[in-house]
Amino acid sequence: MTNEKVGSAGDHVAPSDQTDPELDVLVREIIGRVADKWTMLILETLEEGGRLRFTQLGELVGGISQKMLTKTLRQMEADGLLTRTVYPVIPPKVDYELTELGRNLSSAFCGVWLWAERYREDIARARQSFTQRAEHARDKPA
Amino acid sequence: MTNEKVGSAGDHVAPSDQTDPELDVLVREIIGRVADKWTMLILETLEEGGRLRFTQLGELVGGISQKMLTKTLRQMEADGLLTRTVYPVIPPKVDYELTELGRNLSSAFCGVWLWAERYREDIARARQSFTQRAEHARDKPA
DNA sequence: CCGGATCCCCTGAGATACTG
DNA sequence: CAGTATCTCAGGGGATCCGG
């Protein structure tokens, strides 16, 4: 192990503390796809709701356009996070369900959700403080 | 705890399994901000690199425009995830460092990184399979 | 010379209408 | 009902300019 650069900033070593730069690129690409607002909300909604239909899913997610819903679902399907089942009936029926891979990601993301719940007050305070400091800076720039 | 609706789709209950809808809205808003590609990459870079300067940070993150770097950093600062220190020197020097809150988020997000590393092969396979099925569907639509 | 603000351009997200 | 097609416009990327 020639390259054992120790994380200087913490004890919980960075997970992508790879020797191989290629692997890091791959992982970053994946993160770039899953670390997305709609992806996460859809993931969570399906985790809670199980097997859901298109419109139903859209309503539960809330505030998402059909286009983004379709696009994000396709991408998630392509990445193997969920399965898309089309029933050849009229009116059409399509439902979505997480795969094992998707549920694993949901579990992994659980920590972020807990973080958000736990520290929401701190975040709210930080925002207020930031706004006030920004306003204050305008009064006394010198 | 009057409302103990059990998650029907899994044993690891959904983290935002709230009774209070208002709380859910707040948490979702936070998720919407932190579940962002650049936010996560910057977070991780700072976790690994400790205290970093603007340009340095941009290079380590890779592929980010100055505008997005500035904007994302400001937002993260506003949310209390990192501190921005300006040294009144010439040439200017500004560095960024995670706060406790930011490091906590980084820890929380660690699971997602591990997930990406662990399942990257499955994801790659899923993508290939999806592409092939999509192409195949064009040959035999009937 | 660094951090970042500004401008311009183009992708990509939102809203609406239409189709199988 | 579940999309696709179209339009519009905000938002992101790139280059340039600026203040310290």
Short mmCIF file of C-alpha atoms (C1' of nucleotides) in Angstrom, two decimals:
data_model
loop_
_atom_site.label_atom_id
_atom_site.label_comp_id
_atom_site.label_asym_id
_atom_site.label_seq_id
_atom_site.Cartn_x
_atom_site.Cartn_y
_atom_site.Cartn_z
CA MET A 1 0.00 0.00 0.00
CA THR A 2 2.10 2.83 -1.25
CA ASN A 3 -0.63 5.40 -1.31
CA GLU A 4 -2.00 5.57 2.18
CA LYS A 5 -2.86 9.23 2.40
CA VAL A 6 -4.67 9.64 5.65
CA GLY A 7 -7.75 11.81 5.66
CA SER A 8 -6.56 14.86 7.49
CA ALA A 9 -9.99 16.15 8.34
CA GLY A 10 -11.67 13.27 10.05
CA ASP A 11 -11.58 9.83 11.48
CA HIS A 12 -14.26 8.36 9.26
CA VAL A 13 -12.13 7.96 6.17
CA ALA A 14 -13.55 9.07 2.90
CA PRO A 15 -15.26 6.16 1.23
CA SER A 16 -13.86 6.94 -2.19
CA ASP A 17 -10.35 7.00 -0.86
CA GLN A 18 -9.24 4.89 -3.79
CA THR A 19 -5.84 4.26 -5.17
CA ASP A 20 -7.34 3.74 -8.60
CA PRO A 21 -8.37 7.02 -10.22
CA GLU A 22 -10.51 5.21 -12.79
CA LEU A 23 -12.66 3.65 -10.13
CA ASP A 24 -13.11 7.06 -8.59
CA VAL A 25 -14.36 8.44 -11.88
CA LEU A 26 -16.91 5.66 -12.14
CA VAL A 27 -18.13 6.15 -8.61
CA ARG A 28 -18.39 9.89 -9.13
CA GLU A 29 -20.45 9.36 -12.23
CA ILE A 30 -22.86 7.19 -10.27
CA ILE A 31 -23.05 9.70 -7.46
CA GLY A 32 -23.74 12.40 -10.02
CA ARG A 33 -26.78 10.46 -11.12
CA VAL A 34 -28.24 9.34 -7.82
CA ALA A 35 -27.43 12.49 -5.88
CA ASP A 36 -30.34 14.18 -7.51
CA LYS A 37 -33.36 15.76 -5.91
CA TRP A 38 -36.04 13.94 -7.89
CA THR A 39 -34.23 10.63 -7.88
CA MET A 40 -34.08 10.70 -4.12
CA LEU A 41 -37.67 11.74 -3.63
CA ILE A 42 -38.95 9.10 -6.03
CA LEU A 43 -36.79 6.51 -4.38
CA GLU A 44 -38.14 7.38 -0.99
CA THR A 45 -41.73 7.50 -2.19
CA LEU A 46 -41.46 4.06 -3.71
CA GLU A 47 -39.77 2.76 -0.61
CA GLU A 48 -42.75 3.90 1.42
CA GLY A 49 -45.47 3.17 -1.07
CA GLY A 50 -44.28 -0.06 -2.62
CA ARG A 51 -45.66 -0.61 -6.09
CA LEU A 52 -47.10 2.60 -7.52
CA ARG A 53 -48.62 3.85 -10.72
CA PHE A 54 -47.36 6.81 -12.70
CA THR A 55 -49.85 9.48 -11.66
CA GLN A 56 -50.04 8.21 -8.12
CA LEU A 57 -46.28 8.41 -7.85
CA GLY A 58 -46.26 11.92 -9.25
CA GLU A 59 -48.81 13.08 -6.70
CA LEU A 60 -46.99 11.51 -3.79
CA VAL A 61 -43.66 12.98 -4.83
CA GLY A 62 -45.28 16.37 -5.20
CA GLY A 63 -44.23 19.31 -7.33
CA ILE A 64 -42.68 17.26 -10.09
CA SER A 65 -43.56 17.80 -13.74
CA GLN A 66 -44.57 14.87 -15.90
CA LYS A 67 -41.51 15.32 -18.01
CA MET A 68 -39.11 15.10 -15.11
CA LEU A 69 -41.05 12.24 -13.64
CA THR A 70 -40.82 10.27 -16.88
CA LYS A 71 -37.21 11.15 -17.45
CA THR A 72 -36.08 10.36 -13.92
CA LEU A 73 -38.01 7.11 -13.88
CA ARG A 74 -36.42 6.04 -17.17
CA GLN A 75 -33.00 6.80 -15.86
CA MET A 76 -33.63 4.94 -12.65
CA GLU A 77 -34.94 2.02 -14.64
CA ALA A 78 -31.83 2.10 -16.83
CA ASP A 79 -29.65 2.03 -13.74
CA GLY A 80 -31.57 -0.93 -12.40
CA LEU A 81 -33.05 0.92 -9.43
CA LEU A 82 -36.63 0.10 -10.32
CA THR A 83 -38.76 -1.98 -12.63
CA ARG A 84 -41.35 -0.59 -14.97
CA THR A 85 -44.31 -2.83 -15.71
CA VAL A 86 -46.68 -2.03 -18.55
CA TYR A 87 -50.10 -3.66 -18.58
CA PRO A 88 -51.53 -3.83 -22.12
CA VAL A 89 -54.95 -2.62 -21.12
CA ILE A 90 -57.16 0.35 -21.86
CA PRO A 91 -56.81 2.74 -20.20
CA PRO A 92 -53.09 2.08 -19.94
CA LYS A 93 -51.61 1.04 -16.66
CA VAL A 94 -47.96 1.24 -15.77
CA ASP A 95 -46.49 0.69 -12.39
CA TYR A 96 -43.12 1.09 -10.82
CA GLU A 97 -41.43 -0.81 -8.06
CA LEU A 98 -37.99 -0.68 -6.52
CA THR A 99 -35.55 -3.45 -7.25
CA GLU A 100 -33.23 -4.92 -4.67
CA LEU A 101 -30.60 -2.46 -5.87
CA GLY A 102 -33.01 0.41 -5.44
CA ARG A 103 -33.97 -0.64 -1.95
CA ASN A 104 -30.31 -0.90 -1.07
CA LEU A 105 -29.77 2.63 -2.23
CA SER A 106 -32.76 3.72 -0.25
CA SER A 107 -31.25 2.19 2.85
CA ALA A 108 -27.96 3.87 2.13
CA PHE A 109 -29.74 7.18 1.81
CA CYS A 110 -31.56 6.66 5.03
CA GLY A 111 -28.70 8.32 6.86
CA VAL A 112 -29.15 11.53 4.94
CA TRP A 113 -32.83 11.60 5.77
CA LEU A 114 -32.12 11.13 9.42
CA TRP A 115 -29.51 13.86 9.21
CA ALA A 116 -32.05 16.24 7.71
CA GLU A 117 -34.58 15.46 10.40
CA ARG A 118 -32.09 15.71 13.17
CA TYR A 119 -30.41 18.93 12.22
CA ARG A 120 -33.23 20.84 10.60
CA GLU A 121 -33.26 23.32 13.46
CA ASP A 122 -29.55 23.92 13.18
CA ILE A 123 -29.93 24.46 9.47
CA ALA A 124 -32.78 26.91 9.99
CA ARG A 125 -30.65 28.82 12.48
CA ALA A 126 -27.66 28.79 10.16
CA ARG A 127 -29.79 30.26 7.41
CA GLN A 128 -31.10 33.05 9.60
CA SER A 129 -27.64 33.83 10.86
CA PHE A 130 -26.30 33.89 7.32
CA THR A 131 -29.02 36.22 6.11
CA GLN A 132 -28.49 38.56 9.02
CA ARG A 133 -24.76 38.63 8.53
CA ALA A 134 -25.27 39.31 4.84
CA GLU A 135 -27.54 42.23 5.63
CA HIS A 136 -25.25 43.49 8.30
CA ALA A 137 -22.32 43.39 5.89
CA ARG A 138 -24.20 45.77 3.63
CA ASP A 139 -24.52 48.32 6.42
CA LYS A 140 -20.93 48.20 7.51
CA PRO A 141 -18.79 47.28 4.53
CA ALA A 142 -15.82 49.26 5.81
CA MET B 1 -47.15 7.03 18.90
CA THR B 2 -50.62 6.70 17.51
CA ASN B 3 -49.64 6.55 13.90
CA GLU B 4 -47.40 3.55 13.52
CA LYS B 5 -48.11 2.63 9.96
CA VAL B 6 -45.67 -0.06 9.08
CA GLY B 7 -43.71 0.34 5.89
CA SER B 8 -45.27 -2.22 3.60
CA ALA B 9 -42.31 -2.55 1.32
CA GLY B 10 -39.45 -3.16 3.69
CA ASP B 11 -38.21 -3.71 7.16
CA HIS B 12 -36.05 -0.62 7.32
CA VAL B 13 -38.80 1.89 7.89
CA ALA B 14 -38.80 5.03 5.88
CA PRO B 15 -36.98 7.74 7.80
CA SER B 16 -39.49 10.43 6.97
CA ASP B 17 -42.31 8.34 8.27
CA GLN B 18 -43.70 11.38 10.03
CA THR B 19 -47.07 12.03 11.46
CA ASP B 20 -46.63 15.74 10.97
CA PRO B 21 -46.95 16.77 7.34
CA GLU B 22 -45.30 20.13 8.02
CA LEU B 23 -42.18 18.48 9.27
CA ASP B 24 -42.13 16.36 6.15
CA VAL B 25 -42.23 19.45 3.98
CA LEU B 26 -39.28 20.92 5.83
CA VAL B 27 -37.26 17.76 5.56
CA ARG B 28 -38.04 17.46 1.87
CA GLU B 29 -36.88 20.99 1.28
CA ILE B 30 -33.58 20.20 2.95
CA ILE B 31 -33.19 17.00 0.96
CA GLY B 32 -33.90 18.97 -2.18
CA ARG B 33 -30.94 21.17 -1.41
CA VAL B 34 -28.37 18.66 -0.25
CA ALA B 35 -29.32 15.90 -2.69
CA ASP B 36 -27.50 17.73 -5.39
CA LYS B 37 -24.62 16.54 -7.49
CA TRP B 38 -22.27 19.45 -6.87
CA THR B 39 -23.15 19.79 -3.22
CA MET B 40 -22.27 16.18 -2.63
CA LEU B 41 -19.04 16.30 -4.61
CA ILE B 42 -17.89 19.46 -2.87
CA LEU B 43 -18.82 17.99 0.47
CA GLU B 44 -16.81 14.89 -0.20
CA THR B 45 -13.85 16.82 -1.57
CA LEU B 46 -13.72 18.99 1.53
CA GLU B 47 -14.08 15.95 3.75
CA GLU B 48 -11.03 14.45 2.12
CA GLY B 49 -9.03 17.59 1.62
CA GLY B 50 -9.79 19.52 4.77
CA ARG B 51 -9.34 23.23 4.35
CA LEU B 52 -9.17 24.17 0.69
CA ARG B 53 -8.93 27.27 -1.46
CA PHE B 54 -11.39 28.20 -4.15
CA THR B 55 -9.43 27.19 -7.23
CA GLN B 56 -7.96 24.15 -5.56
CA LEU B 57 -11.43 23.00 -4.62
CA GLY B 58 -12.67 23.52 -8.14
CA GLU B 59 -9.88 21.44 -9.58
CA LEU B 60 -10.37 18.63 -7.11
CA VAL B 61 -14.10 18.51 -7.69
CA GLY B 62 -13.50 18.47 -11.43
CA GLY B 63 -15.79 19.52 -14.21
CA ILE B 64 -17.54 22.24 -12.25
CA SER B 65 -17.88 25.76 -13.60
CA GLN B 66 -16.77 28.70 -11.51
CA LYS B 67 -20.28 29.97 -11.37
CA MET B 68 -21.72 26.77 -10.00
CA LEU B 69 -18.82 26.44 -7.62
CA THR B 70 -19.45 29.89 -6.22
CA LYS B 71 -23.18 29.43 -6.10
CA THR B 72 -23.07 26.01 -4.47
CA LEU B 73 -20.49 27.14 -1.95
CA ARG B 74 -22.64 30.12 -0.98
CA GLN B 75 -25.64 27.92 -0.52
CA MET B 76 -23.69 25.45 1.56
CA GLU B 77 -22.35 28.32 3.63
CA ALA B 78 -25.87 29.64 4.10
CA ASP B 79 -27.01 26.23 5.29
CA GLY B 80 -24.13 26.08 7.73
CA LEU B 81 -22.36 23.20 6.02
CA LEU B 82 -19.10 25.03 5.63
CA THR B 83 -17.26 28.18 6.62
CA ARG B 84 -15.83 30.67 4.19
CA THR B 85 -12.74 32.54 5.29
CA VAL B 86 -11.51 35.56 3.39
CA TYR B 87 -7.95 36.71 3.93
CA PRO B 88 -7.56 40.40 3.08
CA VAL B 89 -4.37 39.91 1.14
CA ILE B 90 -3.18 40.40 -2.41
CA PRO B 91 -3.63 38.22 -4.33
CA PRO B 92 -6.88 37.34 -2.59
CA LYS B 93 -7.13 34.15 -0.66
CA VAL B 94 -10.35 32.47 0.35
CA ASP B 95 -10.65 29.07 1.87
CA TYR B 96 -13.45 26.76 2.73
CA GLU B 97 -13.80 24.19 5.46
CA LEU B 98 -16.60 21.93 6.59
CA THR B 99 -18.40 22.69 9.79
CA GLU B 100 -19.49 20.07 12.25
CA LEU B 101 -22.85 20.02 10.52
CA GLY B 102 -21.17 19.52 7.15
CA ARG B 103 -19.04 16.68 8.43
CA ASN B 104 -22.12 15.07 9.88
CA LEU B 105 -23.80 15.21 6.51
CA SER B 106 -20.71 13.79 4.93
CA SER B 107 -20.86 10.88 7.33
CA ALA B 108 -24.51 10.39 6.58
CA PHE B 109 -23.78 10.37 2.91
CA CYS B 110 -21.00 7.88 3.37
CA GLY B 111 -23.48 5.04 2.94
CA VAL B 112 -24.37 6.21 -0.54
CA TRP B 113 -20.73 6.28 -1.52
CA LEU B 114 -20.24 2.78 -0.28
CA TRP B 115 -23.35 1.73 -2.14
CA ALA B 116 -21.98 3.21 -5.36
CA GLU B 117 -18.67 1.44 -4.93
CA ARG B 118 -20.22 -1.83 -4.01
CA TYR B 119 -22.83 -2.05 -6.73
CA ARG B 120 -21.09 -0.27 -9.59
CA GLU B 121 -20.82 -3.53 -11.50
CA ASP B 122 -24.50 -4.29 -11.07
CA ILE B 123 -25.33 -0.80 -12.26
CA ALA B 124 -23.10 -1.19 -15.29
CA ARG B 125 -24.78 -4.48 -16.11
CA ALA B 126 -28.23 -3.00 -15.62
CA ARG B 127 -27.37 -0.21 -18.03
CA GLN B 128 -26.16 -2.59 -20.70
CA SER B 129 -29.17 -4.78 -20.27
CA PHE B 130 -31.48 -1.78 -20.50
CA THR B 131 -29.81 -0.50 -23.65
CA GLN B 132 -30.00 -3.91 -25.28
CA ARG B 133 -33.63 -4.37 -24.38
CA ALA B 134 -34.38 -0.91 -25.74
CA GLU B 135 -32.66 -1.75 -29.02
CA HIS B 136 -34.30 -5.12 -29.19
CA ALA B 137 -37.70 -3.56 -28.64
CA ARG B 138 -37.16 -1.50 -31.76
CA ASP B 139 -36.61 -4.62 -33.85
CA LYS B 140 -39.57 -6.55 -32.56
CA PRO B 141 -42.24 -4.07 -31.45
CA ALA B 142 -45.06 -6.50 -32.24
"C1'" DC C 1 -2.65 36.98 -9.88
"C1'" DC C 2 -7.02 34.97 -7.31
"C1'" DG C 3 -11.84 34.96 -6.46
"C1'" DG C 4 -15.93 35.92 -8.44
"C1'" DA C 5 -19.25 38.92 -10.91
"C1'" DT C 6 -21.13 39.55 -15.52
"C1'" DC C 7 -22.50 38.50 -20.15
"C1'" DC C 8 -23.95 35.40 -23.71
"C1'" DC C 9 -25.45 31.13 -25.30
"C1'" DC C 10 -27.54 26.83 -25.03
"C1'" DT C 11 -29.17 22.96 -22.49
"C1'" DG C 12 -32.72 21.40 -19.96
"C1'" DA C 13 -36.83 22.00 -16.81
"C1'" DG C 14 -41.88 23.51 -16.54
"C1'" DA C 15 -46.53 24.01 -18.56
"C1'" DT C 16 -49.77 22.85 -21.99
"C1'" DA C 17 -51.89 20.25 -25.68
"C1'" DC C 18 -52.33 16.05 -28.02
"C1'" DT C 19 -52.34 10.73 -28.79
"C1'" DG C 20 -52.63 5.58 -28.14
"C1'" DC D 1 -54.05 7.01 -17.83
"C1'" DA D 2 -49.47 7.35 -19.30
"C1'" DG D 3 -46.94 9.21 -21.80
"C1'" DT D 4 -44.96 12.24 -26.18
"C1'" DA D 5 -44.52 16.74 -28.64
"C1'" DT D 6 -44.05 21.56 -28.50
"C1'" DC D 7 -43.13 26.00 -26.66
"C1'" DT D 8 -41.09 28.95 -23.42
"C1'" DC D 9 -37.95 30.47 -20.14
"C1'" DA D 10 -35.08 29.87 -16.10
"C1'" DG D 11 -30.80 28.09 -15.04
"C1'" DG D 12 -26.12 26.15 -16.02
"C1'" DG D 13 -21.61 26.37 -18.73
"C1'" DG D 14 -17.88 29.12 -20.81
"C1'" DA D 15 -15.39 33.29 -21.62
"C1'" DT D 16 -14.36 37.74 -20.19
"C1'" DC D 17 -13.78 41.48 -17.11
"C1'" DC D 18 -12.89 43.50 -12.49
"C1'" DG D 19 -11.52 44.61 -7.71
"C1'" DG D 20 -8.39 43.71 -4.39
#
